[in-house]
mmCIF file of C-alpha atoms in Angstrom:
data_model
loop_
_atom_site.group_PDB
_atom_site.id
_atom_site.type_symbol
_atom_site.label_atom_id
_atom_site.label_comp_id
_atom_site.label_asym_id
_atom_site.label_seq_id
_atom_site.Cartn_x
_atom_site.Cartn_y
_atom_site.Cartn_z
ATOM 1 C CA UNK A 1 -0.072 -0.013 0.138
ATOM 2 C CA UNK A 2 2.806 2.331 0.659
ATOM 3 C CA UNK A 3 4.455 1.138 -2.540
ATOM 4 C CA UNK A 4 1.446 2.385 -4.409
ATOM 5 C CA UNK A 5 0.866 5.594 -2.394
ATOM 6 C CA UNK A 6 4.173 6.758 -3.235
ATOM 7 C CA UNK A 7 3.878 5.766 -7.073
ATOM 8 C CA UNK A 8 0.939 8.262 -7.551
ATOM 9 C CA UNK A 9 2.623 10.835 -5.363
ATOM 10 C CA UNK A 10 5.781 10.189 -7.833
ATOM 11 C CA UNK A 11 2.848 10.901 -11.003
ATOM 12 C CA UNK A 12 1.114 14.130 -9.577
ATOM 13 C CA UNK A 13 4.986 15.928 -9.219
ATOM 14 C CA UNK A 14 5.913 14.820 -12.835
ATOM 15 C CA UNK A 15 2.355 16.012 -14.157
ATOM 16 C CA UNK A 16 2.718 19.619 -12.171
ATOM 17 C CA UNK A 17 5.853 19.674 -13.313
ATOM 18 C CA UNK A 18 5.117 19.354 -17.240
ATOM 19 C CA UNK A 19 2.353 21.624 -16.731
ATOM 20 C CA UNK A 20 4.414 24.157 -15.156
ATOM 21 C CA UNK A 21 6.853 23.685 -18.495
ATOM 22 C CA UNK A 22 4.390 23.837 -21.173
ATOM 23 C CA UNK A 23 2.814 27.155 -19.492
ATOM 24 C CA UNK A 24 6.134 28.869 -19.862
ATOM 25 C CA UNK A 25 6.816 27.661 -23.265
ATOM 26 C CA UNK A 26 3.150 29.038 -24.102
ATOM 27 C CA UNK A 27 4.160 32.603 -22.654
ATOM 28 C CA UNK A 28 2.330 32.135 -19.879
ATOM 29 C CA UNK A 29 5.527 32.708 -17.414
ATOM 30 C CA UNK A 30 4.114 35.065 -14.838
ATOM 31 C CA UNK A 31 1.224 32.417 -13.694
ATOM 32 C CA UNK A 32 4.189 30.040 -13.675
ATOM 33 C CA UNK A 33 6.124 32.463 -11.146
ATOM 34 C CA UNK A 34 3.015 33.053 -9.081
ATOM 35 C CA UNK A 35 2.752 29.263 -8.820
ATOM 36 C CA UNK A 36 6.208 28.679 -8.072
ATOM 37 C CA UNK A 37 6.254 31.332 -5.059
ATOM 38 C CA UNK A 38 3.155 30.473 -3.539
ATOM 39 C CA UNK A 39 4.329 26.666 -2.931
ATOM 40 C CA UNK A 40 7.448 28.215 -1.544
ATOM 41 C CA UNK A 41 5.389 30.411 1.093
ATOM 42 C CA UNK A 42 3.355 27.432 1.778
ATOM 43 C CA UNK A 43 6.587 25.112 2.396
ATOM 44 C CA UNK A 44 8.072 28.207 4.717
ATOM 45 C CA UNK A 45 4.722 28.335 6.572
ATOM 46 C CA UNK A 46 4.665 24.536 7.257
ATOM 47 C CA UNK A 47 8.282 24.416 8.520
ATOM 48 C CA UNK A 48 7.633 27.159 10.943
ATOM 49 C CA UNK A 49 4.420 25.520 12.678
ATOM 50 C CA UNK A 50 6.181 22.763 12.890
ATOM 51 C CA UNK A 51 9.355 24.285 14.366
ATOM 52 C CA UNK A 52 6.865 25.938 16.689
ATOM 53 C CA UNK A 53 5.016 22.898 17.799
ATOM 54 C CA UNK A 54 8.534 21.154 18.638
ATOM 55 C CA UNK A 55 9.560 24.184 20.697
ATOM 56 C CA UNK A 56 6.252 24.512 22.800
ATOM 57 C CA UNK A 57 6.668 20.557 23.426
ATOM 58 C CA UNK A 58 10.216 20.859 24.628
ATOM 59 C CA UNK A 59 9.622 23.614 27.051
ATOM 60 C CA UNK A 60 6.601 22.081 28.222
ATOM 61 C CA UNK A 61 8.488 18.845 29.254
ATOM 62 C CA UNK A 62 11.625 20.589 30.899
ATOM 63 C CA UNK A 63 8.708 22.561 32.877
ATOM 64 C CA UNK A 64 6.762 19.235 33.853
ATOM 65 C CA UNK A 65 8.560 16.975 36.593
ATOM 66 C CA UNK A 66 9.162 13.607 35.285
ATOM 67 C CA UNK A 67 7.442 10.946 37.152
ATOM 68 C CA UNK A 68 10.156 8.602 38.596
ATOM 69 C CA UNK A 69 9.799 5.266 36.901
ATOM 70 C CA UNK A 70 8.711 2.659 39.307
ATOM 71 C CA UNK A 71 11.155 0.110 40.564
ATOM 72 C CA UNK A 72 10.274 -3.670 40.247
ATOM 73 C CA UNK A 73 10.154 -5.631 43.207
ATOM 74 C CA UNK A 74 13.080 -7.816 43.425
ATOM 75 C CA UNK A 75 12.736 -11.433 42.636
ATOM 76 C CA UNK A 76 12.189 -13.610 45.828
ATOM 77 C CA UNK A 77 14.825 -16.102 46.884
ATOM 78 C CA UNK A 78 14.376 -19.655 46.515
ATOM 79 C CA UNK A 79 14.954 -19.682 50.296
ATOM 80 C CA UNK A 80 12.112 -17.038 50.816
ATOM 81 C CA UNK A 81 9.897 -18.686 48.452
ATOM 82 C CA UNK A 82 10.241 -21.956 49.955
ATOM 83 C CA UNK A 83 9.458 -20.519 53.518
ATOM 84 C CA UNK A 84 6.385 -18.740 52.187
ATOM 85 C CA UNK A 85 5.184 -22.156 50.611
ATOM 86 C CA UNK A 86 5.956 -24.053 53.798
ATOM 87 C CA UNK A 87 3.766 -21.248 55.839
ATOM 88 C CA UNK A 88 1.047 -21.500 53.563
ATOM 89 C CA UNK A 89 1.192 -25.302 54.189
ATOM 90 C CA UNK A 90 0.874 -24.639 57.841
ATOM 91 C CA UNK A 91 4.560 -25.792 58.109
ATOM 92 C CA UNK A 92 5.913 -22.961 60.633
ATOM 93 C CA UNK A 93 7.071 -25.404 63.591
ATOM 94 C CA UNK A 94 9.686 -26.547 60.638
ATOM 95 C CA UNK A 95 10.648 -22.952 60.008
ATOM 96 C CA UNK A 96 11.341 -22.283 63.478
ATOM 97 C CA UNK A 97 13.820 -24.554 64.401
ATOM 98 C CA UNK A 98 16.714 -22.954 65.432
ATOM 99 C CA UNK A 99 19.205 -24.274 62.490
ATOM 100 C CA UNK A 100 16.332 -23.262 59.881
ATOM 101 C CA UNK A 101 15.442 -19.600 61.866
ATOM 102 C CA UNK A 102 18.681 -18.486 60.992
ATOM 103 C CA UNK A 103 18.335 -17.899 57.387
ATOM 104 C CA UNK A 104 15.039 -16.950 57.482
ATOM 105 C CA UNK A 105 14.410 -13.001 56.650
ATOM 106 C CA UNK A 106 12.815 -11.228 60.063
ATOM 107 C CA UNK A 107 9.687 -10.996 58.276
ATOM 108 C CA UNK A 108 8.918 -14.603 57.134
ATOM 109 C CA UNK A 109 10.221 -15.298 60.855
ATOM 110 C CA UNK A 110 7.437 -13.135 62.712
ATOM 111 C CA UNK A 111 5.017 -14.489 60.576
ATOM 112 C CA UNK A 112 6.077 -18.297 61.639
ATOM 113 C CA UNK A 113 6.055 -16.966 64.901
ATOM 114 C CA UNK A 114 2.766 -15.792 64.965
ATOM 115 C CA UNK A 115 1.613 -18.657 63.198
ATOM 116 C CA UNK A 116 3.140 -21.203 66.160
ATOM 117 C CA UNK A 117 1.712 -18.536 68.806
ATOM 118 C CA UNK A 118 -1.864 -18.691 66.868
ATOM 119 C CA UNK A 119 -2.255 -22.542 66.504
ATOM 120 C CA UNK A 120 -0.071 -24.035 69.592
ATOM 121 C CA UNK A 121 -0.342 -23.805 73.319
ATOM 122 C CA UNK A 122 2.616 -24.553 76.128
ATOM 123 C CA UNK A 123 1.636 -27.159 78.314
ATOM 124 C CA UNK A 124 4.076 -26.261 81.309
ATOM 125 C CA UNK A 125 6.592 -28.843 82.853
ATOM 126 C CA UNK A 126 5.640 -30.802 85.966
ATOM 127 C CA UNK A 127 4.152 -34.115 87.412
ATOM 128 C CA UNK A 128 0.991 -36.106 86.095
ATOM 129 C CA UNK A 129 -0.373 -39.009 87.654
ATOM 130 C CA UNK A 130 -0.998 -41.427 84.642
ATOM 131 C CA UNK A 131 -3.082 -44.721 84.947
ATOM 132 C CA UNK A 132 -5.642 -43.880 87.002
ATOM 133 C CA UNK A 133 -9.358 -43.208 86.247
ATOM 134 C CA UNK A 134 -13.044 -43.769 87.755
ATOM 135 C CA UNK A 135 -15.719 -45.946 86.207
ATOM 136 C CA UNK A 136 -19.387 -45.182 86.442
ATOM 137 C CA UNK A 137 -19.787 -45.755 89.803
ATOM 138 C CA UNK A 138 -17.102 -42.849 90.213
ATOM 139 C CA UNK A 139 -15.470 -45.525 92.060
ATOM 140 C CA UNK A 140 -11.118 -45.731 91.848
ATOM 141 C CA UNK A 141 -10.319 -48.938 89.739
ATOM 142 C CA UNK A 142 -7.430 -50.072 88.478
ATOM 143 C CA UNK A 143 -4.441 -48.989 90.439
ATOM 144 C CA UNK A 144 -3.132 -45.692 91.862
ATOM 145 C CA UNK A 145 -1.183 -44.642 89.173
ATOM 146 C CA UNK A 146 2.162 -43.546 88.517
ATOM 147 C CA UNK A 147 3.602 -40.200 89.042
ATOM 148 C CA UNK A 148 5.101 -38.974 85.266
ATOM 149 C CA UNK A 149 7.244 -36.102 85.084
ATOM 150 C CA UNK A 150 6.678 -34.158 81.780
ATOM 151 C CA UNK A 151 8.941 -31.803 80.624
ATOM 152 C CA UNK A 152 7.315 -28.652 78.590
ATOM 153 C CA UNK A 153 5.656 -29.292 75.543
ATOM 154 C CA UNK A 154 3.786 -27.426 72.920
ATOM 155 C CA UNK A 155 0.581 -28.878 71.898
ATOM 156 C CA UNK A 156 -1.944 -28.221 69.278
ATOM 157 C CA UNK A 157 -4.831 -25.947 70.113
ATOM 158 C CA UNK A 158 -7.161 -28.154 67.641
ATOM 159 C CA UNK A 159 -6.982 -31.526 66.301
ATOM 160 C CA UNK A 160 -5.324 -31.347 62.754
ATOM 161 C CA UNK A 161 -7.974 -30.875 60.055
ATOM 162 C CA UNK A 162 -9.217 -31.913 56.586
ATOM 163 C CA UNK A 163 -7.594 -28.775 54.986
ATOM 164 C CA UNK A 164 -4.237 -29.525 56.933
ATOM 165 C CA UNK A 165 -3.841 -32.725 55.919
ATOM 166 C CA UNK A 166 -4.649 -32.157 51.922
ATOM 167 C CA UNK A 167 -1.836 -30.261 52.287
ATOM 168 C CA UNK A 168 0.615 -33.032 52.872
ATOM 169 C CA UNK A 169 -1.561 -35.379 50.517
ATOM 170 C CA UNK A 170 -0.891 -32.476 47.656
ATOM 171 C CA UNK A 171 2.807 -32.454 48.555
ATOM 172 C CA UNK A 172 3.221 -36.356 47.886
ATOM 173 C CA UNK A 173 3.445 -37.090 51.805
ATOM 174 C CA UNK A 174 2.907 -40.670 51.178
ATOM 175 C CA UNK A 175 5.740 -41.100 48.288
ATOM 176 C CA UNK A 176 8.091 -39.562 51.034
ATOM 177 C CA UNK A 177 9.588 -42.354 52.562
ATOM 178 C CA UNK A 178 11.952 -40.622 55.139
ATOM 179 C CA UNK A 179 8.586 -39.731 57.229
ATOM 180 C CA UNK A 180 7.457 -43.269 57.706
ATOM 181 C CA UNK A 181 8.198 -45.777 59.985
ATOM 182 C CA UNK A 182 10.523 -48.247 58.288
ATOM 183 C CA UNK A 183 8.824 -51.096 59.558
ATOM 184 C CA UNK A 184 5.321 -49.692 57.431
ATOM 185 C CA UNK A 185 7.050 -49.163 54.230
ATOM 186 C CA UNK A 186 5.909 -52.549 52.593
ATOM 187 C CA UNK A 187 2.064 -51.302 53.325
ATOM 188 C CA UNK A 188 2.024 -47.363 52.698
ATOM 189 C CA UNK A 189 0.975 -48.416 49.049
ATOM 190 C CA UNK A 190 -2.458 -49.395 51.092
ATOM 191 C CA UNK A 191 -3.525 -46.355 52.677
ATOM 192 C CA UNK A 192 -5.912 -45.126 50.123
ATOM 193 C CA UNK A 193 -8.984 -43.628 50.104
ATOM 194 C CA UNK A 194 -12.089 -44.824 48.336
ATOM 195 C CA UNK A 195 -11.129 -44.179 45.072
ATOM 196 C CA UNK A 196 -7.787 -45.836 45.503
ATOM 197 C CA UNK A 197 -5.672 -42.836 45.576
ATOM 198 C CA UNK A 198 -3.283 -42.003 48.489
ATOM 199 C CA UNK A 199 -5.073 -40.522 51.264
ATOM 200 C CA UNK A 200 -7.466 -41.176 54.561
ATOM 201 C CA UNK A 201 -9.764 -43.815 54.012
ATOM 202 C CA UNK A 202 -12.985 -41.874 53.527
ATOM 203 C CA UNK A 203 -11.792 -39.499 50.997
ATOM 204 C CA UNK A 204 -12.373 -39.513 47.292
ATOM 205 C CA UNK A 205 -10.357 -38.975 44.587
ATOM 206 C CA UNK A 206 -7.483 -37.778 46.996
ATOM 207 C CA UNK A 207 -9.658 -35.220 48.136
ATOM 208 C CA UNK A 208 -11.862 -34.586 51.364
ATOM 209 C CA UNK A 209 -15.286 -34.010 51.022
ATOM 210 C CA UNK A 210 -16.337 -30.473 49.879
ATOM 211 C CA UNK A 211 -17.580 -28.328 52.847
ATOM 212 C CA UNK A 212 -15.612 -30.256 55.563
ATOM 213 C CA UNK A 213 -12.240 -28.784 55.412
ATOM 214 C CA UNK A 214 -12.226 -28.082 59.021
ATOM 215 C CA UNK A 215 -13.762 -30.801 60.370
ATOM 216 C CA UNK A 216 -10.642 -33.193 62.045
ATOM 217 C CA UNK A 217 -9.111 -35.611 59.888
ATOM 218 C CA UNK A 218 -10.255 -39.404 60.244
ATOM 219 C CA UNK A 219 -9.629 -42.283 58.531
ATOM 220 C CA UNK A 220 -6.217 -42.258 58.948
ATOM 221 C CA UNK A 221 -3.963 -44.944 61.381
ATOM 222 C CA UNK A 222 -1.339 -44.253 63.696
ATOM 223 C CA UNK A 223 1.855 -44.086 60.828
ATOM 224 C CA UNK A 224 -0.404 -41.720 59.034
ATOM 225 C CA UNK A 225 -0.755 -39.692 62.151
ATOM 226 C CA UNK A 226 3.005 -40.078 62.649
ATOM 227 C CA UNK A 227 4.218 -39.293 59.077
ATOM 228 C CA UNK A 228 1.808 -35.983 58.665
ATOM 229 C CA UNK A 229 3.620 -35.031 62.273
ATOM 230 C CA UNK A 230 6.946 -35.025 60.649
ATOM 231 C CA UNK A 231 6.120 -33.573 57.757
ATOM 232 C CA UNK A 232 5.069 -30.315 59.443
ATOM 233 C CA UNK A 233 8.195 -30.226 62.239
ATOM 234 C CA UNK A 234 6.044 -32.004 64.724
ATOM 235 C CA UNK A 235 5.509 -35.466 66.488
ATOM 236 C CA UNK A 236 2.552 -37.007 68.442
ATOM 237 C CA UNK A 237 2.060 -36.305 71.906
ATOM 238 C CA UNK A 238 2.731 -38.916 74.471
ATOM 239 C CA UNK A 239 0.440 -40.105 77.004
ATOM 240 C CA UNK A 240 1.307 -38.408 79.963
ATOM 241 C CA UNK A 241 1.840 -34.805 77.589
ATOM 242 C CA UNK A 242 -1.826 -35.462 76.513
ATOM 243 C CA UNK A 243 -3.526 -36.280 80.228
ATOM 244 C CA UNK A 244 -1.404 -33.310 81.569
ATOM 245 C CA UNK A 245 -2.589 -30.501 78.895
ATOM 246 C CA UNK A 246 -6.258 -31.585 80.112
ATOM 247 C CA UNK A 247 -6.101 -32.696 83.532
ATOM 248 C CA UNK A 248 -3.863 -29.378 83.934
ATOM 249 C CA UNK A 249 -2.374 -31.113 87.670
ATOM 250 C CA UNK A 250 -2.062 -28.603 90.771
ATOM 251 C CA UNK A 251 1.120 -29.632 92.584
ATOM 252 C CA UNK A 252 1.079 -29.755 96.290
ATOM 253 C CA UNK A 253 3.944 -30.405 98.639
ATOM 254 C CA UNK A 254 4.321 -34.067 99.823
ATOM 255 C CA UNK A 255 1.248 -35.031 98.461
ATOM 256 C CA UNK A 256 -0.421 -36.235 94.587
ATOM 257 C CA UNK A 257 -1.008 -33.141 92.223
ATOM 258 C CA UNK A 258 -4.709 -32.173 92.024
ATOM 259 C CA UNK A 259 -5.939 -33.029 88.570
ATOM 260 C CA UNK A 260 -9.187 -32.601 86.779
ATOM 261 C CA UNK A 261 -11.264 -35.255 85.392
ATOM 262 C CA UNK A 262 -12.149 -33.202 82.636
ATOM 263 C CA UNK A 263 -10.522 -30.225 81.028
ATOM 264 C CA UNK A 264 -13.267 -27.894 82.414
ATOM 265 C CA UNK A 265 -13.822 -29.850 85.993
ATOM 266 C CA UNK A 266 -14.667 -32.431 87.960
ATOM 267 C CA UNK A 267 -18.180 -33.350 86.533
ATOM 268 C CA UNK A 268 -19.048 -34.375 83.420
ATOM 269 C CA UNK A 269 -21.247 -31.167 81.529
ATOM 270 C CA UNK A 270 -22.162 -32.839 78.297
ATOM 271 C CA UNK A 271 -22.950 -29.550 76.927
ATOM 272 C CA UNK A 272 -18.978 -29.052 76.479
ATOM 273 C CA UNK A 273 -18.327 -31.711 74.166
ATOM 274 C CA UNK A 274 -19.912 -33.963 71.422
ATOM 275 C CA UNK A 275 -20.681 -37.272 72.850
ATOM 276 C CA UNK A 276 -23.018 -39.950 72.378
ATOM 277 C CA UNK A 277 -26.413 -38.749 73.544
ATOM 278 C CA UNK A 278 -25.573 -34.795 73.853
ATOM 279 C CA UNK A 279 -24.017 -34.163 70.238
ATOM 280 C CA UNK A 280 -25.487 -34.200 66.690
ATOM 281 C CA UNK A 281 -24.148 -37.807 66.189
ATOM 282 C CA UNK A 282 -21.594 -37.191 63.771
ATOM 283 C CA UNK A 283 -18.198 -35.076 63.850
ATOM 284 C CA UNK A 284 -18.307 -31.404 64.078
ATOM 285 C CA UNK A 285 -15.634 -28.669 63.229
ATOM 286 C CA UNK A 286 -13.030 -28.622 65.568
ATOM 287 C CA UNK A 287 -13.920 -24.538 66.448
ATOM 288 C CA UNK A 288 -17.202 -26.100 68.206
ATOM 289 C CA UNK A 289 -17.694 -26.609 71.564
ATOM 290 C CA UNK A 290 -15.031 -23.965 73.108
ATOM 291 C CA UNK A 291 -16.531 -24.078 76.377
ATOM 292 C CA UNK A 292 -15.106 -27.218 76.649
ATOM 293 C CA UNK A 293 -11.095 -26.240 76.167
ATOM 294 C CA UNK A 294 -8.741 -26.916 78.598
ATOM 295 C CA UNK A 295 -6.715 -24.428 81.244
ATOM 296 C CA UNK A 296 -3.833 -24.114 78.819
ATOM 297 C CA UNK A 297 -6.331 -23.659 75.758
ATOM 298 C CA UNK A 298 -6.872 -27.199 73.964
ATOM 299 C CA UNK A 299 -9.977 -27.686 72.303
ATOM 300 C CA UNK A 300 -11.908 -30.672 71.907
ATOM 301 C CA UNK A 301 -9.559 -33.236 73.844
ATOM 302 C CA UNK A 302 -12.573 -34.799 75.085
ATOM 303 C CA UNK A 303 -15.296 -35.862 72.331
ATOM 304 C CA UNK A 304 -15.719 -35.262 68.380
ATOM 305 C CA UNK A 305 -13.109 -37.609 67.976
ATOM 306 C CA UNK A 306 -10.621 -40.042 69.767
ATOM 307 C CA UNK A 307 -7.001 -39.239 69.406
ATOM 308 C CA UNK A 308 -3.296 -41.309 68.931
ATOM 309 C CA UNK A 309 -0.816 -40.572 71.098
ATOM 310 C CA UNK A 310 2.810 -41.889 70.637
ATOM 311 C CA UNK A 311 2.462 -43.974 73.758
ATOM 312 C CA UNK A 312 1.861 -47.981 73.411
ATOM 313 C CA UNK A 313 -1.487 -49.418 74.973
ATOM 314 C CA UNK A 314 -1.607 -50.533 78.301
ATOM 315 C CA UNK A 315 1.951 -48.486 79.200
ATOM 316 C CA UNK A 316 1.572 -46.567 82.649
ATOM 317 C CA UNK A 317 0.059 -49.558 84.516
ATOM 318 C CA UNK A 318 1.657 -50.794 87.567
ATOM 319 C CA UNK A 319 4.338 -53.826 86.970
ATOM 320 C CA UNK A 320 1.366 -56.292 88.934
ATOM 321 C CA UNK A 321 -1.513 -55.042 86.539
ATOM 322 C CA UNK A 322 0.171 -55.485 83.172
ATOM 323 C CA UNK A 323 -1.797 -56.402 79.849
ATOM 324 C CA UNK A 324 -0.450 -58.835 77.781
ATOM 325 C CA UNK A 325 -1.305 -56.850 74.498
ATOM 326 C CA UNK A 326 0.008 -57.117 70.964
ATOM 327 C CA UNK A 327 2.923 -54.821 70.836
ATOM 328 C CA UNK A 328 1.471 -53.228 67.583
ATOM 329 C CA UNK A 329 -1.549 -51.274 69.709
ATOM 330 C CA UNK A 330 -1.322 -47.643 69.972
ATOM 331 C CA UNK A 331 -3.199 -45.128 72.771
ATOM 332 C CA UNK A 332 -6.260 -43.686 72.125
ATOM 333 C CA UNK A 333 -7.252 -40.758 74.279
ATOM 334 C CA UNK A 334 -10.352 -38.658 74.763
ATOM 335 C CA UNK A 335 -13.291 -40.275 73.370
ATOM 336 C CA UNK A 336 -15.400 -39.520 70.580
ATOM 337 C CA UNK A 337 -18.876 -38.461 69.267
ATOM 338 C CA UNK A 338 -19.971 -41.845 69.467
ATOM 339 C CA UNK A 339 -18.416 -42.498 73.023
ATOM 340 C CA UNK A 340 -21.437 -43.724 75.231
ATOM 341 C CA UNK A 341 -19.963 -43.707 78.717
ATOM 342 C CA UNK A 342 -18.967 -40.690 80.584
ATOM 343 C CA UNK A 343 -15.795 -42.237 81.921
ATOM 344 C CA UNK A 344 -14.120 -43.445 78.636
ATOM 345 C CA UNK A 345 -14.674 -39.334 77.853
ATOM 346 C CA UNK A 346 -12.195 -38.598 80.329
ATOM 347 C CA UNK A 347 -8.678 -37.032 80.611
ATOM 348 C CA UNK A 348 -7.672 -40.324 82.656
ATOM 349 C CA UNK A 349 -9.068 -42.924 80.313
ATOM 350 C CA UNK A 350 -6.750 -44.686 77.695
ATOM 351 C CA UNK A 351 -8.419 -46.562 74.911
ATOM 352 C CA UNK A 352 -6.306 -48.380 72.178
ATOM 353 C CA UNK A 353 -6.426 -50.189 68.822
ATOM 354 C CA UNK A 354 -4.114 -51.526 66.407
ATOM 355 C CA UNK A 355 -1.371 -48.901 65.026
ATOM 356 C CA UNK A 356 -2.771 -49.540 61.311
ATOM 357 C CA UNK A 357 -6.400 -48.999 62.490
ATOM 358 C CA UNK A 358 -8.222 -46.532 59.874
ATOM 359 C CA UNK A 359 -11.779 -45.830 61.603
ATOM 360 C CA UNK A 360 -13.817 -43.017 61.441
ATOM 361 C CA UNK A 361 -13.494 -42.124 64.730
ATOM 362 C CA UNK A 362 -10.249 -41.220 65.188
ATOM 363 C CA UNK A 363 -7.856 -38.485 64.579
ATOM 364 C CA UNK A 364 -5.387 -36.724 66.171
ATOM 365 C CA UNK A 365 -3.245 -33.543 67.351
ATOM 366 C CA UNK A 366 0.457 -32.627 67.161
ATOM 367 C CA UNK A 367 3.344 -31.760 69.611
ATOM 368 C CA UNK A 368 6.369 -29.716 69.788
ATOM 369 C CA UNK A 369 9.049 -30.094 72.389
ATOM 370 C CA UNK A 370 9.639 -26.820 74.192
ATOM 371 C CA UNK A 371 13.412 -27.197 73.440
ATOM 372 C CA UNK A 372 13.018 -27.624 69.584
ATOM 373 C CA UNK A 373 11.796 -24.439 69.135
ATOM 374 C CA UNK A 374 12.975 -20.755 68.779
ATOM 375 C CA UNK A 375 10.172 -18.103 69.925
ATOM 376 C CA UNK A 376 12.588 -15.301 71.342
ATOM 377 C CA UNK A 377 15.064 -13.352 69.912
ATOM 378 C CA UNK A 378 17.976 -14.907 71.447
ATOM 379 C CA UNK A 379 21.338 -15.475 69.823
ATOM 380 C CA UNK A 380 21.738 -19.244 68.390
ATOM 381 C CA UNK A 381 23.828 -21.183 65.816
ATOM 382 C CA UNK A 382 23.958 -19.364 62.551
ATOM 383 C CA UNK A 383 25.622 -21.975 60.829
ATOM 384 C CA UNK A 384 22.416 -23.624 59.148
ATOM 385 C CA UNK A 385 22.242 -23.338 55.382
ATOM 386 C CA UNK A 386 19.937 -23.015 52.760
ATOM 387 C CA UNK A 387 20.507 -26.753 51.972
ATOM 388 C CA UNK A 388 18.587 -27.641 55.604
ATOM 389 C CA UNK A 389 15.855 -25.464 54.953
ATOM 390 C CA UNK A 390 15.535 -27.438 51.517
ATOM 391 C CA UNK A 391 15.735 -30.407 53.281
ATOM 392 C CA UNK A 392 13.014 -29.569 55.815
ATOM 393 C CA UNK A 393 10.774 -28.347 53.087
ATOM 394 C CA UNK A 394 11.040 -31.670 51.209
ATOM 395 C CA UNK A 395 10.941 -34.240 53.849
ATOM 396 C CA UNK A 396 10.469 -32.595 57.335
ATOM 397 C CA UNK A 397 12.326 -33.262 60.516
ATOM 398 C CA UNK A 398 12.657 -36.410 62.266
ATOM 399 C CA UNK A 399 11.504 -36.098 66.115
#
């Protein structure tokens, strides 16, 4: 198109020049002089106007302050990107390990500490009486129990939810063998959902049911719970740790500590827990039954779902009252929405099941030892490296 316009322009100029030449030869030289003069004046006017516009534009650009160009934000480093991902996955406890916290920017370290404070509570050190419980007749049963010393520990305020466990599944937790106890490696492929994909027993297509994000995850065996805990940088609590969080013993000089039968007191209050006959007869959100929280702020230690602990079933009994049980039995605490007897839904009562059981009423919560976490701005060994963060991000930290 441009070529055609150029051809037409050349032709028009040629015709005009030819016409002027003919007029000159015919004696109309005054006409020719007039046309040339007009063309020269028009060209001069166009040039003058053009130069004037350029001058005005130049003066305006000098007078007008130039807006500084926005500087693009620097690309986050690989370490920061990984740390942000771990925060989104609720793996803040890993980021607060001293050897990893040394490599975090202050902003991300503060975010990890804030998440830790929101989701976990401290159980102070002290003694707890483990193994004694009351039956329906409120009479002492079994034996006097053991006084066990518990070191300070952090415990999840809530049971692990479906949405939290979904992060573990999405990250390929069932394929990361370092997270799993070696004795269960041959069976990990059997821990699948209803569609045959890795995940809790009652999920489908590797996902929990829509709308059940804040329900406690169930249908996971003890090994799945332990693997998840390692992945997030935590562990399962022991029986004494779990009991101390709920019973909240008060030490007495020269006597056994006074401890609660239930997190809220000595008597059962069915309005404070999701149990048989007083609840909706199904699992509910972990945020419900706020009035049943422990002194330290742990919710639903009693009711909703049983909770795996790291202890073996039958532990903490006196030598003369030992149970001969399968060593694969693991301890369960707290009762569930379908627990009928009140004495089974108490801080003292221990139930148990096989470590590979994947039932509809068993979930878990996690713990972190007090000495494993850096929550204060104290000096610490900065010998950690980005490689340690990447390794932690890939497979968790062994507890």
